[in-house]
Short mmCIF file of C-alpha atoms in Angstrom, two decimals:
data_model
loop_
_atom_site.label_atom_id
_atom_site.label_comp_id
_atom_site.label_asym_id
_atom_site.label_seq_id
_atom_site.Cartn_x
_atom_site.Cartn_y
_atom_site.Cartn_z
CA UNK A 107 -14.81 0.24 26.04
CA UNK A 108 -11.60 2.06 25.61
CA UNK A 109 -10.70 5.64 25.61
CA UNK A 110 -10.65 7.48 29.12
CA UNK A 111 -10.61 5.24 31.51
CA UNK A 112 -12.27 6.90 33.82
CA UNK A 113 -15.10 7.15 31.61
CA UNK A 114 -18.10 4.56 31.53
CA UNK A 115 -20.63 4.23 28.85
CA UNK A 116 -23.29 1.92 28.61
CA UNK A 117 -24.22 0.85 25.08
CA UNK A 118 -27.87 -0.33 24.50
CA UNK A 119 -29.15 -2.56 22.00
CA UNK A 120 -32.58 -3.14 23.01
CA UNK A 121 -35.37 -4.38 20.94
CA UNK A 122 -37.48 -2.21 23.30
CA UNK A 123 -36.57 0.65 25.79
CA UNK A 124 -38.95 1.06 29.24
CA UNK A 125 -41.54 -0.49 27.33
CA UNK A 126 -41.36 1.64 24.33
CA UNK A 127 -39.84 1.92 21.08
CA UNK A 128 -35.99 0.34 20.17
CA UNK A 129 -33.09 2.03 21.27
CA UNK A 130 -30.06 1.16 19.35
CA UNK A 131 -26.74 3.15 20.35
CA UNK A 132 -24.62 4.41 17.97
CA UNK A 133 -20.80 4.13 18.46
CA UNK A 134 -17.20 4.63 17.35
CA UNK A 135 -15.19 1.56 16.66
CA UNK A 136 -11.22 1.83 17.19
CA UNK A 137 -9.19 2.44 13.73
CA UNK A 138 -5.42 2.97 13.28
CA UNK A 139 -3.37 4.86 16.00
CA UNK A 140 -1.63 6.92 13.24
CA UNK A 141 -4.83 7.98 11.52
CA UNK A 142 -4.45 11.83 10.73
CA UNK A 143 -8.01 12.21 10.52
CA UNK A 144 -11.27 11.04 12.23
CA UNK A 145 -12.40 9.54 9.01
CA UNK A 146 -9.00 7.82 8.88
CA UNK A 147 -9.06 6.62 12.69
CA UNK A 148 -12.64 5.82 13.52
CA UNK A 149 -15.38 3.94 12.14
CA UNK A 150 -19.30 4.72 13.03
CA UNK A 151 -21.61 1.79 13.46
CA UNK A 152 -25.26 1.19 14.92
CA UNK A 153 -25.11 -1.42 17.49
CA UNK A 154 -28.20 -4.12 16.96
CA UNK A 155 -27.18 -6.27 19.24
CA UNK A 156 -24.97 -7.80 22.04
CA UNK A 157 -24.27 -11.22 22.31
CA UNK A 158 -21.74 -13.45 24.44
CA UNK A 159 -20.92 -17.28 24.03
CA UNK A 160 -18.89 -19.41 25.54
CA UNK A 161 -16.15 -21.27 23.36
CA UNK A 162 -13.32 -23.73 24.36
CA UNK A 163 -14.09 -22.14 27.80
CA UNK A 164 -13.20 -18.86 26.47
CA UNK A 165 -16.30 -15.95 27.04
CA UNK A 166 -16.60 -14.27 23.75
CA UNK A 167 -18.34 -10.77 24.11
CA UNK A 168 -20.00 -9.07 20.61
CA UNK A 169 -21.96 -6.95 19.19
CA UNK A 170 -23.69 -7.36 16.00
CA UNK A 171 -23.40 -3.68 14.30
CA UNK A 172 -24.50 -2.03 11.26
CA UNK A 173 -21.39 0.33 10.19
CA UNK A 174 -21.43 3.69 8.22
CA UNK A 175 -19.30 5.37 5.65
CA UNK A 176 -17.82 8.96 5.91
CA UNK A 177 -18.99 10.73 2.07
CA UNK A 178 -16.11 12.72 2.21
CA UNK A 179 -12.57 12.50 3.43
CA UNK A 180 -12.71 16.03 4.98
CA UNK A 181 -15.61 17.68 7.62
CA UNK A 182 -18.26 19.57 5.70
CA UNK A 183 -16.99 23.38 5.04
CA UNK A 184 -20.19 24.78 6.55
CA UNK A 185 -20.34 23.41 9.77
CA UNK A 186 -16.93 21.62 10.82
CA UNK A 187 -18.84 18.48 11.16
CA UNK A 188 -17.92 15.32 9.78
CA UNK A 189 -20.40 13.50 7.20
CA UNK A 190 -21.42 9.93 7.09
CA UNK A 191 -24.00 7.33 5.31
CA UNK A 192 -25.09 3.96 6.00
CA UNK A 193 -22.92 1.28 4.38
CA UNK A 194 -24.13 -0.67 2.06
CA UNK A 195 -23.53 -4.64 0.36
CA UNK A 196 -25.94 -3.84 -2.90
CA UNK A 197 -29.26 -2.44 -1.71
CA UNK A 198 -28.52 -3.80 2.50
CA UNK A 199 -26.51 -2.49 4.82
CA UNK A 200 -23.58 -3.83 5.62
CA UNK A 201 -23.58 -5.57 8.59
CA UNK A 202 -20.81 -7.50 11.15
CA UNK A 203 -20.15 -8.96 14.45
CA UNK A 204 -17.15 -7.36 16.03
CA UNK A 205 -15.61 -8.30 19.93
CA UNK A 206 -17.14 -5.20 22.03
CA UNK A 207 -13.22 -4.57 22.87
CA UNK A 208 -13.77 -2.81 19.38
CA UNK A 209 -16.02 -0.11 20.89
CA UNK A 210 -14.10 2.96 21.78
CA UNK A 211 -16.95 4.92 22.81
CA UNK A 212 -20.91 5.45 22.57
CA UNK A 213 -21.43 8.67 19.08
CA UNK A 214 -24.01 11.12 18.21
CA UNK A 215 -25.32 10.92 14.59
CA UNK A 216 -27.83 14.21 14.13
CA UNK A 217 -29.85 13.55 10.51
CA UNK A 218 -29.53 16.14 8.03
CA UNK A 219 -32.58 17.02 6.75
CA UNK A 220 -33.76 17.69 3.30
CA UNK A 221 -31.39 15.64 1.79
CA UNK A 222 -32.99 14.31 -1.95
CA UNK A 223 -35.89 16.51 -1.09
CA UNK A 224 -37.30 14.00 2.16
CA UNK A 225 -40.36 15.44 3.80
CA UNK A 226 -40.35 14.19 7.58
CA UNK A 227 -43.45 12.27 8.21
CA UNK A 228 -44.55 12.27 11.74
CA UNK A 229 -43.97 8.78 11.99
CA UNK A 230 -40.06 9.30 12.17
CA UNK A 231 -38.58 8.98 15.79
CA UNK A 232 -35.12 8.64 17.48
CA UNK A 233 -35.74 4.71 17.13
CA UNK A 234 -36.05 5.11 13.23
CA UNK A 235 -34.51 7.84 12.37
CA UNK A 236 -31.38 6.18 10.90
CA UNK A 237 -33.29 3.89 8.83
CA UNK A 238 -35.05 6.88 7.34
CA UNK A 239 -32.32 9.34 6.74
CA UNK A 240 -29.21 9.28 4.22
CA UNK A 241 -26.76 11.28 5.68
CA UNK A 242 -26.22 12.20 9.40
CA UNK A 243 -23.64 14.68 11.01
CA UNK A 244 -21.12 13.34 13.33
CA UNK A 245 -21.16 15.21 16.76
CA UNK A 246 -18.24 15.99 17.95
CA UNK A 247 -17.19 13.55 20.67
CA UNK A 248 -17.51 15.55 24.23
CA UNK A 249 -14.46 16.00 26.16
CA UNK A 250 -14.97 17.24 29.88
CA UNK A 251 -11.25 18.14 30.07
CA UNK A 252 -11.68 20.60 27.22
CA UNK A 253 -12.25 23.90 27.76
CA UNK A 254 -15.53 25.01 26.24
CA UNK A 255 -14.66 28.69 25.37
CA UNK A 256 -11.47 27.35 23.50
#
């Protein structure tokens, strides 16, 4: 991953977490240098999976991801956050392998609720939750050399 580089993330894409449910990270995939915006500079995606193989004796290191769209080109008035939705290709979600080198660093989607009137069933965890959802917030990405009363 880029970004600080004294920062380390890990970025799971396990089918199942300490013997419990799936934990797929969410992350931000590097966009354009000049990008004026976040929606401009970096994409969102869902990792499903990681992957290496071996090619011409080259190690090839991916990630199979599922990316997301922002619904507006500006953050939502309200709360300063920025808005996104799952991709789709027809009724699926887009999907793509990408070299991890892509990953700038692990995100926080939070799911906006009551969107089209969804009730949350109990059923709904943080393993499902962006299957069941339409529209998440983006969380600001944490900066520990920022000053929090700024």
């Amino acid at each position: 991953m880029h970004g600080d580089p004294q920062l380390k993330e890990r970025v799971r894409a396990v089918n199942s977490w300490r013997n419990g449910e799936a934990w797929r990270d969410v992350v931000f995939l590097e966009g354009s240098s000049e990008a004026q915006t976040i929606s401009d500079g970096l994409t969102i995606a869902r990792t499903r999976l990681s992957f290496s193989f071996k090619f011409k004796d080259h190690l090839h290191e991916c990630a199979l991801i599922e990316d997301f769209e922002y619904v507006r080109s500006t953050p939502n008035e309200d709360s300063g956050m920025w808005i996104v939705k799952p991709k789709l290709r027809g009724r699926y979600r887009r999907s793509c392998i990408i070299p991890i080198t892509h990953i700038y660093r692990g995100a926080h989607l939070l799911p906006i609720h009551g969107v089209d009137n969804q009730k949350v069933p109990p059923t709904v965890s943080y393993a499902n939750q962006l299957d069941f959802y339409s529209q998440f917030y983006v969380s600001k990405p944490y900066n520990p050399h920022e000053s929090l009363g700024a």
